[in-house]
Coordinates of C-alpha atoms and ligand atoms in Angstrom, one line a residue:
X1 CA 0.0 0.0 0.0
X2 CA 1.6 3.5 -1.1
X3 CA 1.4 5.9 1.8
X4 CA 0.1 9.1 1.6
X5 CA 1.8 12.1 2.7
X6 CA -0.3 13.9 4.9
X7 CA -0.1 18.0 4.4
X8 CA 1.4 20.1 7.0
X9 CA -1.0 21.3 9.7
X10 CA -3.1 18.3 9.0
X11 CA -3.6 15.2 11.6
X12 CA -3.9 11.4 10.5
X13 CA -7.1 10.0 10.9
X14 CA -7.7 8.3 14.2
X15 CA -9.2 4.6 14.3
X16 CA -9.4 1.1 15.2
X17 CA -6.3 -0.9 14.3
X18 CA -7.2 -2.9 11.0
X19 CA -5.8 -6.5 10.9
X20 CA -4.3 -7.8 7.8
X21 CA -6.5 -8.6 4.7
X22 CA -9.8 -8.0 6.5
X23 CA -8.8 -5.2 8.2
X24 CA -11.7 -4.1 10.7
X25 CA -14.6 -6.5 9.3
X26 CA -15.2 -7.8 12.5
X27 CA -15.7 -5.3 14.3
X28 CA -17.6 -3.9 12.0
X29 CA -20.0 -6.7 12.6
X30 CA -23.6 -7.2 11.5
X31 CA -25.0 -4.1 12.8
X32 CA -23.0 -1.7 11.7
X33 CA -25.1 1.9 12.8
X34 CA -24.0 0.5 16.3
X35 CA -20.7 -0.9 16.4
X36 CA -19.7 2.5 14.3
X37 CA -22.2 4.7 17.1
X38 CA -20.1 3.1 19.4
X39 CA -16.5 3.9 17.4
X40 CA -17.6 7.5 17.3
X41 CA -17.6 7.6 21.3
X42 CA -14.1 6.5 21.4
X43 CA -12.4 8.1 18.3
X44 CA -14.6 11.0 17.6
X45 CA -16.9 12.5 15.1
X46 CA -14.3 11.8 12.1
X47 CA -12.1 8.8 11.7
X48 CA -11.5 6.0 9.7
X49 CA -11.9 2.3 9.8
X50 CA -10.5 -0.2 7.1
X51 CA -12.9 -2.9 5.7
X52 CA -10.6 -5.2 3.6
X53 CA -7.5 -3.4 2.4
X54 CA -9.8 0.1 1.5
X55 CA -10.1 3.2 4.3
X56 CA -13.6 4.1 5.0
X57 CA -14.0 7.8 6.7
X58 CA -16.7 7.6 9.1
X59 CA -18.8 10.9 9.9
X60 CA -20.8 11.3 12.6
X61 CA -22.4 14.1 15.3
X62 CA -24.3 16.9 13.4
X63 CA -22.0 19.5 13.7
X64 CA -19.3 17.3 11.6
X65 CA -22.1 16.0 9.5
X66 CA -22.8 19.4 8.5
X67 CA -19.8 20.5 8.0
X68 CA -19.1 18.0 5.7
X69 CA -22.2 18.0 3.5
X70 CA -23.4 21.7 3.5
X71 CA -20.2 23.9 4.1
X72 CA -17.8 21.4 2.1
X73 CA -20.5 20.0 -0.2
X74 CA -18.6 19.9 -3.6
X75 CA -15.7 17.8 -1.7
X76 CA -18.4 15.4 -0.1
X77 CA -20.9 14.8 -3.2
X78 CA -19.4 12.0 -5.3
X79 CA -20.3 7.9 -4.8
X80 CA -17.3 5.2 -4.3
X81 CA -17.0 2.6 -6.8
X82 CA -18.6 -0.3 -5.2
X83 CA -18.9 -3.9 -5.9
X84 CA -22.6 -3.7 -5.7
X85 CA -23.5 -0.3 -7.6
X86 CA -22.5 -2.3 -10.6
X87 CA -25.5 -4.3 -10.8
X88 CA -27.9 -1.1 -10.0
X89 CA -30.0 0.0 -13.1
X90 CA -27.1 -2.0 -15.2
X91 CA -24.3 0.2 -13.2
X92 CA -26.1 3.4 -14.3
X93 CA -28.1 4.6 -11.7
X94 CA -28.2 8.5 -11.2
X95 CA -28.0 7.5 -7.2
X96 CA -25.2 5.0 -7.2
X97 CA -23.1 5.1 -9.9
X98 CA -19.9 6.8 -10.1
X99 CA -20.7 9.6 -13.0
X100 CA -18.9 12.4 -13.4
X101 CA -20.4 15.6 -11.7
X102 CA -21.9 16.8 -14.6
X103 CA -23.7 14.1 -15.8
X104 CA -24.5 13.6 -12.2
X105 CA -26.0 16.8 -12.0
X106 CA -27.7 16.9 -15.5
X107 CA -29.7 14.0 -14.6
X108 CA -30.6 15.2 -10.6
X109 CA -31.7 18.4 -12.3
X110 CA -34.0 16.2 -14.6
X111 CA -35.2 14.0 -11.9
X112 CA -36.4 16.4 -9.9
X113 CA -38.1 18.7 -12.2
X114 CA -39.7 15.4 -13.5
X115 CA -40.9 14.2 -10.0
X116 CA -42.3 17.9 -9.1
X117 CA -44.1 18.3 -12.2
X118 CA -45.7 15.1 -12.3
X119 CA -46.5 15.6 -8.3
X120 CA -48.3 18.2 -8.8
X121 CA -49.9 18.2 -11.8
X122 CA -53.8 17.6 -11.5
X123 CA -55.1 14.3 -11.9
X124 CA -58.1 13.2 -13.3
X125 CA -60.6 14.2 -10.5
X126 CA -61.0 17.7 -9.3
X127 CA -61.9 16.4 -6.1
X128 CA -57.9 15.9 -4.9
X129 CA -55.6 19.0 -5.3
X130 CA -52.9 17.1 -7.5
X131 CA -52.2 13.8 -8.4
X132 CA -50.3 12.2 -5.8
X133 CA -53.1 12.9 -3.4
X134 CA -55.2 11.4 -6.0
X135 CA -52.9 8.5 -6.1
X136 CA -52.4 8.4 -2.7
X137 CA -56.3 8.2 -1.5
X138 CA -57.6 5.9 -3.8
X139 CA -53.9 3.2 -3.3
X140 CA -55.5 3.7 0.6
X141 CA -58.8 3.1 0.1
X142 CA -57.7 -0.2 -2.2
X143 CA -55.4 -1.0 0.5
X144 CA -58.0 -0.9 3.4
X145 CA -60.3 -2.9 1.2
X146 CA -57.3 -5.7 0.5
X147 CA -56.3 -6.0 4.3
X148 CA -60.5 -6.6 5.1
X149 CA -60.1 -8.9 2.8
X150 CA -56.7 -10.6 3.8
X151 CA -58.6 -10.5 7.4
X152 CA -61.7 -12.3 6.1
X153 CA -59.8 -15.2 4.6
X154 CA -56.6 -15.4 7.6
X155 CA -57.5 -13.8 10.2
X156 CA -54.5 -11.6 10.0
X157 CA -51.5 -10.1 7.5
X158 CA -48.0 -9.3 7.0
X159 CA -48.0 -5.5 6.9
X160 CA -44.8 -4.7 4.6
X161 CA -46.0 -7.9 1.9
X162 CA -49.6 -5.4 1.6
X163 CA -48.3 -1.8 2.1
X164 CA -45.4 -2.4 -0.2
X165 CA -47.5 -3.0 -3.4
X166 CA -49.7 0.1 -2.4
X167 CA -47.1 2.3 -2.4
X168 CA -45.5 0.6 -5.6
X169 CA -48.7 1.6 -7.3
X170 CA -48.2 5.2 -6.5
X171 CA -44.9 5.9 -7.9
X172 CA -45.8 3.7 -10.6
X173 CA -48.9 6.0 -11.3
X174 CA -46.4 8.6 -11.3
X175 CA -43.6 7.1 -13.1
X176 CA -45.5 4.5 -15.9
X177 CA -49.2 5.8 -16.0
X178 CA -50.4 2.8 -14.4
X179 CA -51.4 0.3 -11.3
X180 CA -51.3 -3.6 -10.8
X181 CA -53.5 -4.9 -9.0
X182 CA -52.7 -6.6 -5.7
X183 CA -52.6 -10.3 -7.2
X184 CA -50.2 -9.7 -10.1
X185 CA -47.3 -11.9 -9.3
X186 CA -44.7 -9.7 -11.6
X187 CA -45.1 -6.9 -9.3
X188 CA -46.0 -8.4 -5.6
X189 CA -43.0 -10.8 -5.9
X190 CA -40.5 -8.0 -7.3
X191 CA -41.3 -5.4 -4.6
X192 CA -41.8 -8.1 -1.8
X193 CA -38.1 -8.8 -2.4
X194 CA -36.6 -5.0 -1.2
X195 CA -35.7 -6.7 1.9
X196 CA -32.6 -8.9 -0.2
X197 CA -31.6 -5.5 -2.2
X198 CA -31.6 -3.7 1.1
X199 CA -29.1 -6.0 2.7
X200 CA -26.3 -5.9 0.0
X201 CA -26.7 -2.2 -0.5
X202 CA -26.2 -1.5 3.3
X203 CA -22.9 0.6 4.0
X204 CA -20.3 -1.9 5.1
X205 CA -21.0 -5.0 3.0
X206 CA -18.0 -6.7 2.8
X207 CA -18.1 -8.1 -0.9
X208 CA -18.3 -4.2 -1.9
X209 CA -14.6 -3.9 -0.7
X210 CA -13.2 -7.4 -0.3
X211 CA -12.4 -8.7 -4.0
X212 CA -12.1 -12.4 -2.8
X213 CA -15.8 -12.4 -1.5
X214 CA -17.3 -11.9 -4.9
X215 CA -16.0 -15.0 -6.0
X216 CA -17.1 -17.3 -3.1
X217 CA -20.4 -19.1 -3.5
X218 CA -22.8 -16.7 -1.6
X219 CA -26.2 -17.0 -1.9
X220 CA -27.3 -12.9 -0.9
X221 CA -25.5 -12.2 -3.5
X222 CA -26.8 -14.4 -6.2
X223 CA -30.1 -13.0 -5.2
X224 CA -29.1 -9.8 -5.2
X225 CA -27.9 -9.8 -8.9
X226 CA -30.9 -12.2 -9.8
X227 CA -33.0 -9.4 -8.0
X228 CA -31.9 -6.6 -10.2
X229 CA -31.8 -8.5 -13.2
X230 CA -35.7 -9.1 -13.0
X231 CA -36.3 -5.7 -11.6
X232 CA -34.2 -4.1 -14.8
X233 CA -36.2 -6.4 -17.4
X234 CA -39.3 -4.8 -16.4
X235 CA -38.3 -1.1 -16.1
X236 CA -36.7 -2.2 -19.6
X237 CA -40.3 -3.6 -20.9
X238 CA -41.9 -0.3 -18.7
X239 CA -40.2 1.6 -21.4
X240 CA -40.3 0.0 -24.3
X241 CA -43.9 0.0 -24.0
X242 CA -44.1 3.7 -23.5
X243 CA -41.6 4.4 -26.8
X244 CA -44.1 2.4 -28.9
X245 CA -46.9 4.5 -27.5
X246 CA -45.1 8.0 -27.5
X247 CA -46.8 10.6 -28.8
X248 CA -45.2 14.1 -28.2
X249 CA -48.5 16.1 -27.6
X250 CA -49.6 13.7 -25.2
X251 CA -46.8 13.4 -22.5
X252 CA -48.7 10.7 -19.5
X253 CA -46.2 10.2 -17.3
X254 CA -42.7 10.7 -15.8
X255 CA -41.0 8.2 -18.4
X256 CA -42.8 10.1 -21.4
X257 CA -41.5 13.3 -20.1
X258 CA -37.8 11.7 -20.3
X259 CA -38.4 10.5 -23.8
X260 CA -39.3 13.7 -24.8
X261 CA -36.5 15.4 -23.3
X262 CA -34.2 13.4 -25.1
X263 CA -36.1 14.0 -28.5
X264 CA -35.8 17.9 -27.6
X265 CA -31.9 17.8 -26.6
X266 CA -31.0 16.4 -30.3
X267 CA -32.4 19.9 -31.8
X268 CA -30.4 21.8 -28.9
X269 CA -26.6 22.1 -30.3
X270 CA -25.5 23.9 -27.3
X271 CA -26.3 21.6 -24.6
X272 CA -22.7 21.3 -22.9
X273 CA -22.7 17.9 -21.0
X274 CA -23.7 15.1 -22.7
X275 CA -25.7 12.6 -21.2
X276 CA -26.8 9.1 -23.3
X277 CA -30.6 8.4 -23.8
X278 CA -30.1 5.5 -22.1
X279 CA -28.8 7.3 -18.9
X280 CA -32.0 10.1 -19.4
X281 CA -35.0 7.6 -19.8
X282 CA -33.3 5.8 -17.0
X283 CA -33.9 8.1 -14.4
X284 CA -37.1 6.3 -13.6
X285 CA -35.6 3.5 -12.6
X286 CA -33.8 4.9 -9.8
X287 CA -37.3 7.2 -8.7
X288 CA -39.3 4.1 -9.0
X289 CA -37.0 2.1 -6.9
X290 CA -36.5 4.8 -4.5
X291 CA -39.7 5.1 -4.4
X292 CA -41.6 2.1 -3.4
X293 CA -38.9 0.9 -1.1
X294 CA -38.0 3.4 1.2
X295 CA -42.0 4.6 1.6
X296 CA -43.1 1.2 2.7
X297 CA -40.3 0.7 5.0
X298 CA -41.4 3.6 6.8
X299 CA -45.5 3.2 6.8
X300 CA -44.8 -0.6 7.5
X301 CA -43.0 0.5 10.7
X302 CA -45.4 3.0 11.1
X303 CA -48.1 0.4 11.5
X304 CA -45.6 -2.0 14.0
X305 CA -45.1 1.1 16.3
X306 CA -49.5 1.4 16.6
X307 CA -49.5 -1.7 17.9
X308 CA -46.2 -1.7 20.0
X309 CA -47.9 1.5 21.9
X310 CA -51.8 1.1 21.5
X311 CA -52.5 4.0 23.8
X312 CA -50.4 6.0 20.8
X313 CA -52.8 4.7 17.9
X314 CA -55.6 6.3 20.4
X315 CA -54.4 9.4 20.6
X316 CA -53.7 9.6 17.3
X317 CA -57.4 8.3 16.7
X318 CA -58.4 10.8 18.6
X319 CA -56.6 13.5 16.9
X320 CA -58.2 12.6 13.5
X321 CA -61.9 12.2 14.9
X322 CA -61.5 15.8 16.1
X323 CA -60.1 17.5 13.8
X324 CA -61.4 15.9 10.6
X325 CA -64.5 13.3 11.4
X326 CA -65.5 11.0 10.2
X327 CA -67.2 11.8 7.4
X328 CA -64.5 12.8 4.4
X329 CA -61.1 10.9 3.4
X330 CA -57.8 13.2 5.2
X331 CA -56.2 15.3 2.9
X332 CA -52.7 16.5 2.2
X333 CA -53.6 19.8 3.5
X334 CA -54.9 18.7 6.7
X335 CA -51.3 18.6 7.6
X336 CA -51.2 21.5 9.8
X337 CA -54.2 20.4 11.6
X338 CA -52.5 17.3 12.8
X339 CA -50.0 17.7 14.9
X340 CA -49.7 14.5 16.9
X341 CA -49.9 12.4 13.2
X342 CA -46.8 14.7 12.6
X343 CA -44.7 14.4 15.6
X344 CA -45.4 10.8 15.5
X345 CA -44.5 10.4 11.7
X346 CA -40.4 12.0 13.2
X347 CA -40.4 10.3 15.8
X348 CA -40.7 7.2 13.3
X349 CA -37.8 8.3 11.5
X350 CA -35.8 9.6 14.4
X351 CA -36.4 6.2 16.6
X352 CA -36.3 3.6 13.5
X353 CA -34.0 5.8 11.8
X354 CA -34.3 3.2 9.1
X355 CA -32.1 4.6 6.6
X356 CA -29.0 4.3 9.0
X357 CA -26.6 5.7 6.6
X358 CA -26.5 7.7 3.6
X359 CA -25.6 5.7 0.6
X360 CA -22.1 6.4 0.6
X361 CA -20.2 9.0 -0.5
X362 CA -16.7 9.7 -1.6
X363 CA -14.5 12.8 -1.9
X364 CA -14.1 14.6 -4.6
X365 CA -10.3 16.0 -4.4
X366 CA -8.0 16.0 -0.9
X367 CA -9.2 17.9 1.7
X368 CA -9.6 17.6 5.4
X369 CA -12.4 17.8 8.0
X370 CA -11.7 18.4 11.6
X371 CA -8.2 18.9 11.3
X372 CA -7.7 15.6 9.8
X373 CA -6.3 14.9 6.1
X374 CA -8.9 12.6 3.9
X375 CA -7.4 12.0 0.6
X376 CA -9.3 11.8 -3.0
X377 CA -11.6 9.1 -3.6
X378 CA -11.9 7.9 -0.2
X379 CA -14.8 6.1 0.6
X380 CA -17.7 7.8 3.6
X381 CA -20.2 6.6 5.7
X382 CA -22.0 9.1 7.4
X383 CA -24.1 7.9 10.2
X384 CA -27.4 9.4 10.4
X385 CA -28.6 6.9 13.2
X386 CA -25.6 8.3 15.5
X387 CA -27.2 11.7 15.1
X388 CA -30.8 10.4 15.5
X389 CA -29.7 8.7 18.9
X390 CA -26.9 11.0 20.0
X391 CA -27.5 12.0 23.9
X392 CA -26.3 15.7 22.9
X393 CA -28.8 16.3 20.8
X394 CA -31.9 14.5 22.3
X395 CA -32.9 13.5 25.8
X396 CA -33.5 10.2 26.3
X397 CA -32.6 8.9 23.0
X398 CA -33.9 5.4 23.0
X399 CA -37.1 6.0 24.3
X400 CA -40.0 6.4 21.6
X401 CA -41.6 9.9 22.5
X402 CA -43.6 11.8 19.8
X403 CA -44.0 14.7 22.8
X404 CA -40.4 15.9 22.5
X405 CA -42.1 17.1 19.1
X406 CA -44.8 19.1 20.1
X407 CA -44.5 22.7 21.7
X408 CA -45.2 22.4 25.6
X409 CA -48.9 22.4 25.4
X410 CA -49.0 20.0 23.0
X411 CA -50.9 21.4 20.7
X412 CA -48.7 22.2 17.8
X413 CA -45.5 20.9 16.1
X414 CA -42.0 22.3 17.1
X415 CA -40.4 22.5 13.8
X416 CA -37.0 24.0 15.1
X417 CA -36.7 20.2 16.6
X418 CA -38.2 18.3 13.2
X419 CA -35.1 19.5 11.6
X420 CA -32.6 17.5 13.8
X421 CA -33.9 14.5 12.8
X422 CA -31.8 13.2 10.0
X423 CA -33.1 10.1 7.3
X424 CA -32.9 12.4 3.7
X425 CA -29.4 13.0 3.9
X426 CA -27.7 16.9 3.7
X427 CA -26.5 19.1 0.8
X428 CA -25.7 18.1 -3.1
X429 CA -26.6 14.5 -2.5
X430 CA -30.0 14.5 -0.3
X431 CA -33.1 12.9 -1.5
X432 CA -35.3 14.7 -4.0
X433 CA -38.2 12.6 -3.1
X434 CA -37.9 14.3 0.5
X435 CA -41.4 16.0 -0.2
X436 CA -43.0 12.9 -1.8
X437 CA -41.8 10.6 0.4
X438 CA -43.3 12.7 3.8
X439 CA -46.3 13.6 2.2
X440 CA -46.9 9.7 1.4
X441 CA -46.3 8.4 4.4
X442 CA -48.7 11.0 6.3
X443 CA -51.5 11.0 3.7
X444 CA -51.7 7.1 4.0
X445 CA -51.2 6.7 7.7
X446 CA -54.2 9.3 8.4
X447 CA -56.2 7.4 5.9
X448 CA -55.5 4.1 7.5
X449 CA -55.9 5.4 11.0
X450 CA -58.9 6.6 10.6
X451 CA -60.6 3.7 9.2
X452 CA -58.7 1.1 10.6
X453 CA -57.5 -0.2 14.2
X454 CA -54.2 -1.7 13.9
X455 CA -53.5 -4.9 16.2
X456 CA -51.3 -7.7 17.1
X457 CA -51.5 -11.7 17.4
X458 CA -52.7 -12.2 20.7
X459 CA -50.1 -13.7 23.4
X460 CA -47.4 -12.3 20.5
X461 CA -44.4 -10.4 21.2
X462 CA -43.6 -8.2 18.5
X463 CA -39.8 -8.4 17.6
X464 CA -38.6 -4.8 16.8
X465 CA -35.4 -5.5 16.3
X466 CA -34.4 -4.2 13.3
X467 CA -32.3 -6.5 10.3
X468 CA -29.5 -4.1 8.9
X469 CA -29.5 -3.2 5.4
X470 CA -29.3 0.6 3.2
X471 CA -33.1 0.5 4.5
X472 CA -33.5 -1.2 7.7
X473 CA -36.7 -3.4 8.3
X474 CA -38.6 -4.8 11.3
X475 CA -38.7 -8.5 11.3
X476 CA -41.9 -9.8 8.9
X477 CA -44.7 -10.2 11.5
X478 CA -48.7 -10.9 11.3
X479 CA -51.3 -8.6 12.6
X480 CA -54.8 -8.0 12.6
X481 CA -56.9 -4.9 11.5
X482 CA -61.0 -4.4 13.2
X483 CA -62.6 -1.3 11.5
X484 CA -63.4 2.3 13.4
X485 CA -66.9 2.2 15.0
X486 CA -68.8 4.3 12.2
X487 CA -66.6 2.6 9.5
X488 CA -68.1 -0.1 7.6
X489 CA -65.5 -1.9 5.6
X490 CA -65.9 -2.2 1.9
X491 CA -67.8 -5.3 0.8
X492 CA -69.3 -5.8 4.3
Ligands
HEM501 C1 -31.3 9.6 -2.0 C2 -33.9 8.9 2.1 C3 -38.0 8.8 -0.5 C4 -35.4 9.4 -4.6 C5 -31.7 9.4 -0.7 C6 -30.8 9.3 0.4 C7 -31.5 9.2 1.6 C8 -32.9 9.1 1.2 C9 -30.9 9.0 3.0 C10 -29.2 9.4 0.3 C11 -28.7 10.7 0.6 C12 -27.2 10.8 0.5 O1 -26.6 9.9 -0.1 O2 -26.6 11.6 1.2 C13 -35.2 8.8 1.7 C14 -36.3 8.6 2.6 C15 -37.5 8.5 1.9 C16 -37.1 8.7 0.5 C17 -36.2 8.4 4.2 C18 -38.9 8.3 2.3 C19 -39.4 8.3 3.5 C20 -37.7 9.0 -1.8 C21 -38.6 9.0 -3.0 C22 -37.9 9.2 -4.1 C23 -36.5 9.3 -3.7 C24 -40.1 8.9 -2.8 C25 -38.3 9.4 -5.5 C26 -39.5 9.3 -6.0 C27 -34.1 9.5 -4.2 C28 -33.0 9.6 -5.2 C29 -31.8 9.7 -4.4 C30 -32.2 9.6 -3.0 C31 -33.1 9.7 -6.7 C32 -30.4 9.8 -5.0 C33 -29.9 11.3 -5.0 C34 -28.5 11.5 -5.5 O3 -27.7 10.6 -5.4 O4 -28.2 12.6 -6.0 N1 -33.0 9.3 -0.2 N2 -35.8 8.9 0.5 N3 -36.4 9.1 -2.3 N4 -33.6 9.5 -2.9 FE1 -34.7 9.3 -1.2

């Protein structure tokens, strides 16, 4: 290994001592959010670990985190070559490949113009204010309706295997145009597998940094590539379908409006970064991915929480028969009006924190952070479940506490707290689904909670431990569902 000369003024990275060939794997362990929580407390908000023979920069504690990602952005904002990112969209995805910064930014620019537009464009009833609520309530309504259902026929169901396929159908809406319904196999068994993506993607997997691993006989990772392999074919088919359809006057959807980009580009000459078809149209891949996955992750642990604290999903009940009824469907705007649904959709995040990291990121040129020197191209984790736990920032971190989001009387939201909570990421690289992706998960819980009362098995324990991965998920469970008195279910 070449050593690099560190600049004068600058310190070497502190860290664990990395042994030979694996270098700090095993401490590393399976749950890495806490064995690198617990690194921080002995070697500070920046310092470095080695998993294999490559140095991984470790960033944790707001202030660092911060630092890092607003005030040294540029620096922070590119992705390491992984292993894994290979097999993402075909190794072209806008969130995990390694392109340049320009194309990079090209396509974020794209994505999110795309994602806002087709947001908040109307849909086809003037009874919702734009088409994600539109999406949103009726995906609810069909969900309620499925679970009844489920209910009828078992006597209870596995939250993320129903919630998953609703919230596929929304992004799909957005994305492709269209829904599947709840029995399609192609769809049920692709999203239903997230759970195997998640785990490979995690920061930390060791294949992504250990070359020998890839060539061992491991089953994750045969599913993993298998996994993206059928989810690619049907974006692929998603697309082809819509180029045979296209029609220029008519743009339906998200993928239509990448399609026409490209046709417009070829008439502008001055367009200064170039960017392939292929890497344009895409772009939906990595929203519709990001999409469903992340969303259902969250409602799903939403829905584990109700039952974990009943006298919660009361108060929450409560909150909704006051301030909205019974008699309409919640709406986006009703936001404001429910404060507890709020605080209790952060405390989610915050307590879960089930997007432990970031996907990582990797520096753009040398610079240094802290005092310490981080060369070029080195690999970083940056730990948003430290600062969602840390006992500096919030008091008594592991209990679950939706009050220490409210103002003192309880009867509003303290926003100045929301924005310590940290699952979207910071800066050049954080989520442009941010506003979807809250929005979703508020719109369907009210709807669910209104109409629905969420409980377990009786004599069950639920298991809340959480199985590490890039999106970390609560153990598959069964539960049961009785409707709101004044509800009557669909098809009763
Ligand atoms: C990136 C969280 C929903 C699209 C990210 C990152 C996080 C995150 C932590 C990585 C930030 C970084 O690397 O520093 C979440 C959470 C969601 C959510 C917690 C829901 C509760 C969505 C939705 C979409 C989306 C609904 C799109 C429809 C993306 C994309 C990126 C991203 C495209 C990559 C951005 C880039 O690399 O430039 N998200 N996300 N996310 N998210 Fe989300």
């Amino acid at each position: 290994l070449m050593r690099t000369k560190i600049p004068e003024g600058l310190q070497k990275l502190p860290g664990p001592k990395p042994l030979p060939i694996i270098g700090n794997v095993l401490e590393v362990g399976n749950n890495p959010h806490l064995s690198l929580t617990a690194m921080s407390k002995c070697y500070g908000p920046v310092f470095q670990i080695q998993i294999g023979m490559r140095p991984v920069v470790v960033l944790s504690g707001n202030d660092v985190i911060r630092q890092a990602l607003l005030k040294q952005g540029e620096e922070f904002a590119g992705r390491p070559d992984l292993y894994s990112s290979r097999f993402i969209g075909d190794g072209k995805s806008l969130a995990f490949s390694t392109d340049q910064v320009g194309v990079w930014r090209a396509r974020r620019k794209l994505a999110l113009s795309a994602l806002r537009t087709f947001s908040t464009v109307q849909g086809e009833s003037s009874e919702y204010s734009c088409a994600l609520e539109e999406h949103i309530s009726k995906e609810g309504l069909y969900l309620i309706e499925r679970l009844h259902n489920v209910m009828k026929a078992d006597g209870s169901f596995d939250p993320f295997r129903h919630i998953v396929v609703s919230v596929a159908n929304v992004i799909c809406g957005i994305c492709f145009g269209r829904r599947y319904s709840h029995d399609d196999d192609e769809l049920v068994g692709l999203v239903n597998l997230s759970d195997e993506f998640g785990k490979i993607v995690g920061s930390g997997n060791p294949a992504d940094f250990i070359p020998f691993l890839r060539i061992l006989p491991s089953t994750t990772m045969k599913k993993f590539v298998a996994i993206n392999a059928r989810f690619n074919k049907l974006m692929k088919k998603m697309v082809n379908d819509h180029y045979d359809s296209f029609d220029k006057d008519n743009i339906r959807d998200i993928t239509d409006s990448l399609i026409n980009h490209c046709e417009d580009r070829k008439l502008d000459e001055n367009s200064n970064v170039q960017v392939s078809d292929e890497k344009i149209v895409g772009i939906v891949n990595d929203l519709f991915g990001a999409g469903f996955d992340t969303i259902s992750t969250a409602l799903s642990w939403a829905v584990v929480y109700l039952v974990a604290y009943p006298e919660i999903q009361e108060r929450l009940q409560r909150e909704l028969r006051e301030k909205i009824g019974m008699d309409r469907t919640p709406r986006l705007s009703d936001r404001t009006d429910l404060p507890v649904l709020e605080a209790f959709i952060l405390e989610i995040f915050r307590h879960s924190s089930f997007l432990p990291f970031t996907i990582p990121h990797c520096t753009s040129k040398d610079t240094s952070l802290n005092g310490y020197f981080i060369p070029k191209d080195t690999c970083v984790f940056v730990n948003q479940w430290q600062v969602n736990h840390d006992p500096e920032l919030w008091k008594d971190p592991s209990s679950f506490n939706l009050d220490r989001f409210l103002t003192a009387d309880g009867t509003d939201l303290n926003k100045m707290e929301g924005e310590k909570v940290l699952v979207f990421g910071l800066g050049k690289r954080r989520c442009i689904g941010e506003s979807i992706g809250r929005a979703e998960v508020f719109l369907f819980l009210a709807i669910l909670l209104q109409r629905l009362k969420f409980s377990g098995m009786p004599g069950e324990m639920l298991d809340m431990t959480p199985e590490y991965g890039l999106t970390m998920k609560h153990k598959r469970c069964l539960l049961r569902v009785t409707p709101q008195p004044g509800f009557e279910l669909p098809g009763t």
